[in-house]
């Protein structure tokens, strides 16, 4: 293919999955695939993970969850946690998704939906990104237990989301999660799956693992901002573009800001060429100019960031004051994805 592309190394993806799963030990991996698998393309990644034996997926919304279900069939559990009302709940239930629930209103709607959906009650442990407040938690558990007795839902999970920004805040959140778990037990709930951590806390701190960890970034090889790379976790994606014009003073490649290359990469990002690294000189809407190299030819490819490039997405993100996910998600959905 002779156009710019985000190239994904599925072999490297399998190795990351293996590294993450070994590190988690008996704790289950819930592979997080929101935002089209962080821009990598949902179906190829989910079917690869499925072949590797990954049995839990975190999908954010019903639409994404239904796509995962279409890709993997009936033998997996798929958790969604952004539900917006009865239609959305019906959509999720039709795809046999597990429902992350953090408000009484949604709990009532789920109970009224018909069937016996699997519910994961979410407690807010300080991040304030929905979830029951601890002050409502006892009521929420009592109501959920009542619904369970009536057979209109099953509470299979308890969970929360933490900032992973400071150990102290995370410890505090974990303390609240423990209190919430005790309250749930006292209400008669017996959820088999507790989950709290995402990539950073799950890999670094065993006590945050519980029964499942919801890991996105590290599976894609996106390291945390300002942190060193973990052993045997590497980026799986490379942003690549073809040379489309060669002049004495510059080489032009067929990728630009409209494809998701930030114009702030100018004079910042060293690009990998067949002759080593060259600096970006200008980012236009659809083309980018790079310092020339000897024997540059139309059709050669350069790597801008990622696996086969000088910088990873997070290297660029660190220089821009953002996070690696943001750099990857900026890649235009319309840009080609290739897999090998
Ligand atoms: C995105 C997300 C995750 C995954 O976070 P990573 O840092 O990418 O591992 C986990 N849980 C929730 C609720 C999320 O929204």
Short mmCIF file of C-alpha atoms and ligand atoms in Angstrom, two decimals:
data_model
loop_
_atom_site.label_atom_id
_atom_site.label_comp_id
_atom_site.label_asym_id
_atom_site.label_seq_id
_atom_site.Cartn_x
_atom_site.Cartn_y
_atom_site.Cartn_z
CA UNK A 1 0.00 0.00 0.00
CA UNK A 2 1.44 3.30 -1.11
CA UNK A 3 -0.30 5.73 1.19
CA UNK A 4 0.27 6.88 4.75
CA UNK A 5 -0.82 4.30 7.28
CA UNK A 6 -0.85 3.25 10.89
CA UNK A 7 0.92 -0.08 10.75
CA UNK A 8 0.18 -2.59 13.53
CA UNK A 9 2.49 -5.42 14.49
CA UNK A 10 0.15 -8.16 15.72
CA UNK A 11 3.02 -10.42 16.77
CA UNK A 12 4.27 -7.69 19.10
CA UNK A 13 0.70 -7.22 20.33
CA UNK A 14 0.53 -10.90 21.28
CA UNK A 15 3.80 -10.55 23.19
CA UNK A 16 2.48 -7.51 25.09
CA UNK A 17 -0.65 -9.46 25.99
CA UNK A 18 1.46 -12.32 27.26
CA UNK A 19 3.69 -9.99 29.28
CA UNK A 20 0.71 -8.24 30.84
CA UNK A 21 -1.07 -11.50 31.65
CA UNK A 22 2.02 -13.03 33.21
CA UNK A 23 2.56 -9.93 35.31
CA UNK A 24 -1.07 -9.97 36.47
CA UNK A 25 -0.78 -13.58 37.61
CA UNK A 26 -4.09 -15.15 38.55
CA UNK A 27 -5.80 -11.79 38.12
CA UNK A 28 -7.83 -11.77 34.91
CA UNK A 29 -6.97 -9.39 32.07
CA UNK A 30 -9.91 -7.25 30.95
CA UNK A 31 -8.60 -5.90 27.65
CA UNK A 32 -9.88 -2.34 27.16
CA UNK A 33 -10.84 -1.56 23.55
CA UNK A 34 -12.72 1.74 23.75
CA UNK A 35 -12.21 4.31 20.96
CA UNK A 36 -11.75 1.65 18.26
CA UNK A 37 -9.07 -0.12 20.33
CA UNK A 38 -7.29 3.18 21.02
CA UNK A 39 -7.31 3.91 17.30
CA UNK A 40 -5.60 0.64 16.34
CA UNK A 41 -8.74 -0.90 14.82
CA UNK A 42 -11.08 -2.97 16.97
CA UNK A 43 -11.75 -6.18 15.02
CA UNK A 44 -8.16 -7.29 14.22
CA UNK A 45 -7.01 -6.65 17.78
CA UNK A 46 -9.98 -8.29 19.43
CA UNK A 47 -9.77 -11.40 17.24
CA UNK A 48 -6.06 -11.68 17.98
CA UNK A 49 -6.69 -11.32 21.72
CA UNK A 50 -9.49 -13.88 21.47
CA UNK A 51 -7.13 -16.41 19.87
CA UNK A 52 -4.67 -15.73 22.71
CA UNK A 53 -7.39 -16.71 25.17
CA UNK A 54 -8.39 -13.27 26.48
CA UNK A 55 -11.91 -13.74 27.85
CA UNK A 56 -12.83 -10.31 29.25
CA UNK A 57 -13.13 -7.05 27.32
CA UNK A 58 -13.82 -3.50 28.45
CA UNK A 59 -15.70 -1.59 25.78
CA UNK A 60 -17.04 1.65 27.31
CA UNK A 61 -20.28 1.96 25.30
CA UNK A 62 -22.93 -0.42 23.95
CA UNK A 63 -22.00 0.18 20.32
CA UNK A 64 -18.36 -0.79 20.91
CA UNK A 65 -19.42 -3.72 23.10
CA UNK A 66 -21.72 -5.01 20.34
CA UNK A 67 -18.82 -4.80 17.87
CA UNK A 68 -16.66 -6.87 20.21
CA UNK A 69 -19.48 -9.42 20.52
CA UNK A 70 -19.77 -9.67 16.73
CA UNK A 71 -16.03 -10.28 16.50
CA UNK A 72 -15.60 -12.88 19.24
CA UNK A 73 -18.85 -14.78 19.58
CA UNK A 74 -20.56 -15.93 22.76
CA UNK A 75 -17.73 -17.30 24.91
CA UNK A 76 -16.44 -13.98 26.30
CA UNK A 77 -17.65 -11.38 28.79
CA UNK A 78 -17.75 -7.78 27.62
CA UNK A 79 -18.19 -4.92 30.08
CA UNK A 80 -19.65 -1.55 29.10
CA UNK A 81 -19.98 1.36 31.50
CA UNK A 82 -21.36 4.29 29.53
CA UNK A 83 -25.11 3.68 29.27
CA UNK A 84 -27.50 6.49 28.51
CA UNK A 85 -30.99 5.09 29.07
CA UNK A 86 -33.44 2.30 28.22
CA UNK A 87 -32.67 2.09 24.48
CA UNK A 88 -28.99 1.86 25.16
CA UNK A 89 -29.56 -0.77 27.85
CA UNK A 90 -31.69 -2.80 25.44
CA UNK A 91 -28.94 -2.57 22.83
CA UNK A 92 -26.33 -3.76 25.37
CA UNK A 93 -28.54 -6.62 26.58
CA UNK A 94 -29.22 -7.79 23.03
CA UNK A 95 -25.44 -8.27 22.68
CA UNK A 96 -25.25 -10.02 26.09
CA UNK A 97 -22.95 -7.37 27.57
CA UNK A 98 -22.12 -6.92 31.26
CA UNK A 99 -23.38 -3.56 32.48
CA UNK A 100 -21.34 -1.20 34.67
CA UNK A 101 -23.90 0.71 36.73
CA UNK A 102 -23.23 3.78 38.90
CA UNK A 103 -26.61 5.45 39.47
CA UNK A 104 -29.95 4.46 40.99
CA UNK A 105 -31.76 5.65 37.88
CA UNK A 106 -29.80 3.27 35.65
CA UNK A 107 -30.11 0.47 38.20
CA UNK A 108 -33.90 0.83 38.08
CA UNK A 109 -33.88 0.94 34.28
CA UNK A 110 -31.74 -2.19 34.08
CA UNK A 111 -34.06 -4.01 36.50
CA UNK A 112 -37.04 -3.01 34.37
CA UNK A 113 -35.43 -4.08 31.09
CA UNK A 114 -36.48 -7.75 31.23
CA UNK A 115 -34.10 -10.71 31.37
CA UNK A 116 -31.38 -11.13 33.99
CA UNK A 117 -28.51 -8.87 32.97
CA UNK A 118 -25.11 -9.12 34.62
CA UNK A 119 -24.41 -5.93 36.57
CA UNK A 120 -21.13 -4.53 37.92
CA UNK A 121 -21.90 -1.89 40.55
CA UNK A 122 -19.52 1.04 40.38
CA UNK A 123 -18.54 3.00 43.46
CA UNK A 124 -16.95 6.43 43.19
CA UNK A 125 -13.66 6.35 45.08
CA UNK A 126 -12.68 9.94 44.36
CA UNK A 127 -12.32 10.30 40.60
CA UNK A 128 -15.89 11.67 40.22
CA UNK A 129 -16.33 10.05 36.84
CA UNK A 130 -19.73 8.65 37.70
CA UNK A 131 -20.24 5.80 40.14
CA UNK A 132 -22.30 5.71 43.34
CA UNK A 133 -21.06 8.03 46.07
CA UNK A 134 -20.17 6.21 49.28
CA UNK A 135 -23.05 8.09 50.91
CA UNK A 136 -25.56 6.36 48.57
CA UNK A 137 -23.71 3.07 48.40
CA UNK A 138 -25.59 1.21 51.15
CA UNK A 139 -28.94 2.14 49.58
CA UNK A 140 -27.71 1.15 46.15
CA UNK A 141 -26.54 -2.25 47.41
CA UNK A 142 -29.79 -2.86 49.26
CA UNK A 143 -31.80 -2.05 46.16
CA UNK A 144 -29.57 -4.19 43.94
CA UNK A 145 -29.89 -7.10 46.41
CA UNK A 146 -33.64 -6.72 46.30
CA UNK A 147 -33.62 -6.80 42.49
CA UNK A 148 -31.39 -9.85 42.61
CA UNK A 149 -33.88 -11.67 44.87
CA UNK A 150 -36.60 -10.84 42.36
CA UNK A 151 -34.46 -12.35 39.62
CA UNK A 152 -34.38 -9.24 37.42
CA UNK A 153 -30.60 -8.82 37.49
CA UNK A 154 -27.47 -10.40 38.89
CA UNK A 155 -24.71 -8.41 40.58
CA UNK A 156 -21.59 -10.19 39.33
CA UNK A 157 -19.07 -7.39 39.85
CA UNK A 158 -18.00 -4.48 42.05
CA UNK A 159 -15.64 -1.90 40.63
CA UNK A 160 -14.20 1.56 40.64
CA UNK A 161 -11.78 3.62 38.58
CA UNK A 162 -8.76 5.36 40.08
CA UNK A 163 -6.59 8.25 38.96
CA UNK A 164 -3.24 6.37 38.99
CA UNK A 165 -1.59 9.77 39.39
CA UNK A 166 -0.29 9.44 42.93
CA UNK A 167 0.21 6.40 45.13
CA UNK A 168 -1.27 8.18 48.11
CA UNK A 169 -4.56 9.04 46.36
CA UNK A 170 -4.74 5.53 44.92
CA UNK A 171 -4.23 4.02 48.40
CA UNK A 172 -7.03 6.18 49.71
CA UNK A 173 -9.28 5.06 46.83
CA UNK A 174 -8.46 1.45 47.58
CA UNK A 175 -9.42 1.96 51.22
CA UNK A 176 -12.81 3.25 50.08
CA UNK A 177 -13.17 0.32 47.69
CA UNK A 178 -12.58 -2.06 50.60
CA UNK A 179 -15.22 -0.29 52.70
CA UNK A 180 -17.65 -0.43 49.77
CA UNK A 181 -16.97 -4.16 49.37
CA UNK A 182 -17.81 -4.79 53.04
CA UNK A 183 -21.05 -2.82 52.72
CA UNK A 184 -22.00 -4.82 49.62
CA UNK A 185 -21.37 -8.10 51.44
CA UNK A 186 -23.44 -6.92 54.39
CA UNK A 187 -26.29 -6.20 51.96
CA UNK A 188 -26.15 -9.83 50.83
CA UNK A 189 -24.38 -9.27 47.51
CA UNK A 190 -21.80 -11.87 46.46
CA UNK A 191 -20.09 -10.44 43.37
CA UNK A 192 -17.41 -12.79 42.06
CA UNK A 193 -15.39 -10.15 40.22
CA UNK A 194 -13.90 -7.09 41.83
CA UNK A 195 -11.87 -4.76 39.62
CA UNK A 196 -10.18 -1.47 40.38
CA UNK A 197 -6.98 -0.86 38.41
CA UNK A 198 -6.03 0.08 34.86
CA UNK A 199 -2.56 -0.36 33.27
CA UNK A 200 -0.31 1.54 35.64
CA UNK A 201 -1.58 0.43 39.05
CA UNK A 202 -2.30 -3.14 37.94
CA UNK A 203 1.25 -3.76 36.76
CA UNK A 204 3.05 -1.83 39.50
CA UNK A 205 0.99 -2.74 42.57
CA UNK A 206 -0.26 -6.29 43.20
CA UNK A 207 -2.70 -5.21 45.91
CA UNK A 208 -4.68 -3.30 43.27
CA UNK A 209 -5.34 -6.34 41.10
CA UNK A 210 -8.27 -8.09 42.79
CA UNK A 211 -9.99 -10.45 40.33
CA UNK A 212 -9.55 -8.45 37.14
CA UNK A 213 -7.56 -5.48 35.84
CA UNK A 214 -8.90 -3.34 33.02
CA UNK A 215 -5.81 -2.78 30.90
CA UNK A 216 -5.72 -0.77 27.69
CA UNK A 217 -2.56 1.32 27.23
CA UNK A 218 0.03 -1.33 28.12
CA UNK A 219 -1.48 -3.92 25.78
CA UNK A 220 -0.93 -1.45 22.93
CA UNK A 221 2.55 -0.71 24.24
CA UNK A 222 1.68 2.86 25.21
CA UNK A 223 3.71 3.64 28.32
CA UNK A 224 2.57 6.07 31.01
CA UNK A 225 3.56 9.75 30.71
CA UNK A 226 6.98 10.47 32.17
CA UNK A 227 7.55 6.83 33.18
CA UNK A 228 10.20 4.48 31.80
CA UNK A 229 9.08 1.68 29.48
CA UNK A 230 8.31 -1.64 31.19
CA UNK A 231 10.41 -4.67 30.32
CA UNK A 232 9.01 -6.53 27.34
CA UNK A 233 6.19 -4.12 26.62
CA UNK A 234 6.70 -2.29 23.33
CA UNK A 235 4.59 -0.14 21.01
CA UNK A 236 2.65 -2.12 18.44
CA UNK A 237 1.82 0.75 16.06
CA UNK A 238 3.99 2.81 13.71
CA UNK A 239 2.82 5.92 11.86
CA UNK A 240 4.32 5.69 8.38
CA UNK A 241 4.19 7.85 5.25
CA UNK A 242 5.55 7.58 1.69
CA UNK A 243 7.92 10.05 0.08
CA UNK A 244 5.97 11.89 -2.61
CA UNK A 245 8.51 14.53 -3.74
CA UNK A 246 12.28 14.98 -3.50
CA UNK A 247 14.10 18.31 -3.83
CA UNK A 248 17.62 19.41 -2.90
CA UNK A 249 16.45 21.19 0.21
CA UNK A 250 13.60 18.98 1.39
CA UNK A 251 11.81 15.67 1.09
CA UNK A 252 8.01 15.78 1.13
CA UNK A 253 5.97 12.89 2.56
CA UNK A 254 2.28 12.19 2.09
CA UNK A 255 0.91 12.81 5.55
CA UNK A 256 -0.25 15.98 7.24
CA UNK A 257 -2.23 17.61 10.00
CA UNK A 258 -5.51 16.34 8.52
CA UNK A 259 -4.21 12.79 8.96
CA UNK A 260 -3.55 13.49 12.61
CA UNK A 261 0.10 14.54 12.66
CA UNK A 262 0.29 17.50 15.03
CA UNK A 263 1.80 20.66 13.52
CA UNK A 264 3.76 20.97 16.76
CA UNK A 265 5.95 18.11 15.49
CA UNK A 266 7.76 20.79 13.42
CA UNK A 267 11.42 21.12 14.48
CA UNK A 268 10.68 18.64 17.26
CA UNK A 269 10.08 15.14 15.94
CA UNK A 270 12.98 13.24 14.35
CA UNK A 271 11.65 11.00 11.60
CA UNK A 272 13.25 7.63 10.76
CA UNK A 273 14.30 7.41 7.09
CA UNK A 274 16.31 4.80 5.16
CA UNK A 275 19.33 7.03 5.92
CA UNK A 276 18.77 7.60 9.64
CA UNK A 277 16.91 10.35 11.46
CA UNK A 278 15.83 13.64 9.85
CA UNK A 279 13.99 16.56 11.43
CA UNK A 280 10.50 17.61 10.40
CA UNK A 281 10.67 21.10 8.90
CA UNK A 282 7.03 21.83 8.21
CA UNK A 283 3.66 20.14 8.69
CA UNK A 284 1.02 21.10 6.14
CA UNK A 285 -2.57 19.91 5.94
CA UNK A 286 -1.82 16.91 3.73
CA UNK A 287 1.97 16.85 3.32
CA UNK A 288 5.00 17.22 5.58
CA UNK A 289 8.49 18.46 4.69
CA UNK A 290 11.55 16.76 6.14
CA UNK A 291 15.29 17.51 5.96
CA UNK A 292 16.65 15.77 2.84
CA UNK A 293 18.85 12.68 2.76
CA UNK A 294 21.04 11.21 -0.01
CA UNK A 295 19.26 8.88 -2.44
CA UNK A 296 15.81 9.82 -1.22
CA UNK A 297 13.27 8.39 -3.69
CA UNK A 298 9.57 8.77 -4.22
CA UNK A 299 7.88 5.69 -2.75
CA UNK A 300 10.34 5.17 0.12
CA UNK A 301 8.64 5.12 3.49
CA UNK A 302 9.50 7.09 6.62
CA UNK A 303 8.37 6.27 10.16
CA UNK A 304 7.10 9.22 12.18
CA UNK A 305 6.55 7.64 15.57
CA UNK A 306 5.98 4.23 17.11
CA UNK A 307 7.47 0.80 16.95
CA UNK A 308 9.74 1.27 13.90
CA UNK A 309 10.48 4.96 14.55
CA UNK A 310 13.00 6.93 16.59
CA UNK A 311 10.33 8.15 18.98
CA UNK A 312 7.36 6.36 20.50
CA UNK A 313 3.96 8.04 20.75
CA UNK A 314 4.68 8.68 24.42
CA UNK A 315 8.11 10.21 23.63
CA UNK A 316 6.29 12.72 21.43
CA UNK A 317 3.56 13.14 24.04
CA UNK A 318 6.12 13.84 26.77
CA UNK A 319 7.66 16.56 24.57
CA UNK A 320 4.20 18.05 23.90
CA UNK A 321 3.01 17.85 27.50
CA UNK A 322 0.28 15.30 26.82
CA UNK A 323 -0.16 11.50 27.03
CA UNK A 324 0.65 8.81 24.48
CA UNK A 325 -3.01 7.86 24.08
CA UNK A 326 -3.74 11.37 22.82
CA UNK A 327 -1.05 11.16 20.13
CA UNK A 328 -2.32 7.77 18.93
CA UNK A 329 -6.01 8.76 19.03
CA UNK A 330 -5.26 11.87 16.98
CA UNK A 331 -4.54 9.66 13.94
CA UNK A 332 -7.50 10.23 11.62
CA UNK A 333 -10.00 7.34 11.60
CA UNK A 334 -9.91 7.48 7.78
CA UNK A 335 -6.16 6.82 7.60
CA UNK A 336 -5.32 3.27 6.52
CA UNK A 337 -4.54 0.66 9.16
CA UNK A 338 -2.36 -2.24 8.07
CA UNK A 339 -1.64 -5.42 10.04
CA UNK A 340 1.00 -8.09 9.92
C1 LIG B 1 -9.76 3.56 29.62
C2 LIG B 1 -10.11 2.83 30.85
C3 LIG B 1 -9.28 1.83 31.35
C4 LIG B 1 -7.94 1.48 30.74
O1 LIG B 1 -6.95 2.40 31.11
P1 LIG B 1 -5.45 2.22 30.62
O2 LIG B 1 -4.70 3.23 31.41
O3 LIG B 1 -5.45 2.49 29.16
O4 LIG B 1 -5.03 0.83 30.93
C5 LIG B 1 -9.71 1.13 32.47
N1 LIG B 1 -10.88 1.41 33.07
C6 LIG B 1 -11.70 2.39 32.63
C7 LIG B 1 -12.97 2.66 33.34
C8 LIG B 1 -11.34 3.14 31.50
O5 LIG B 1 -12.16 4.10 31.07
#
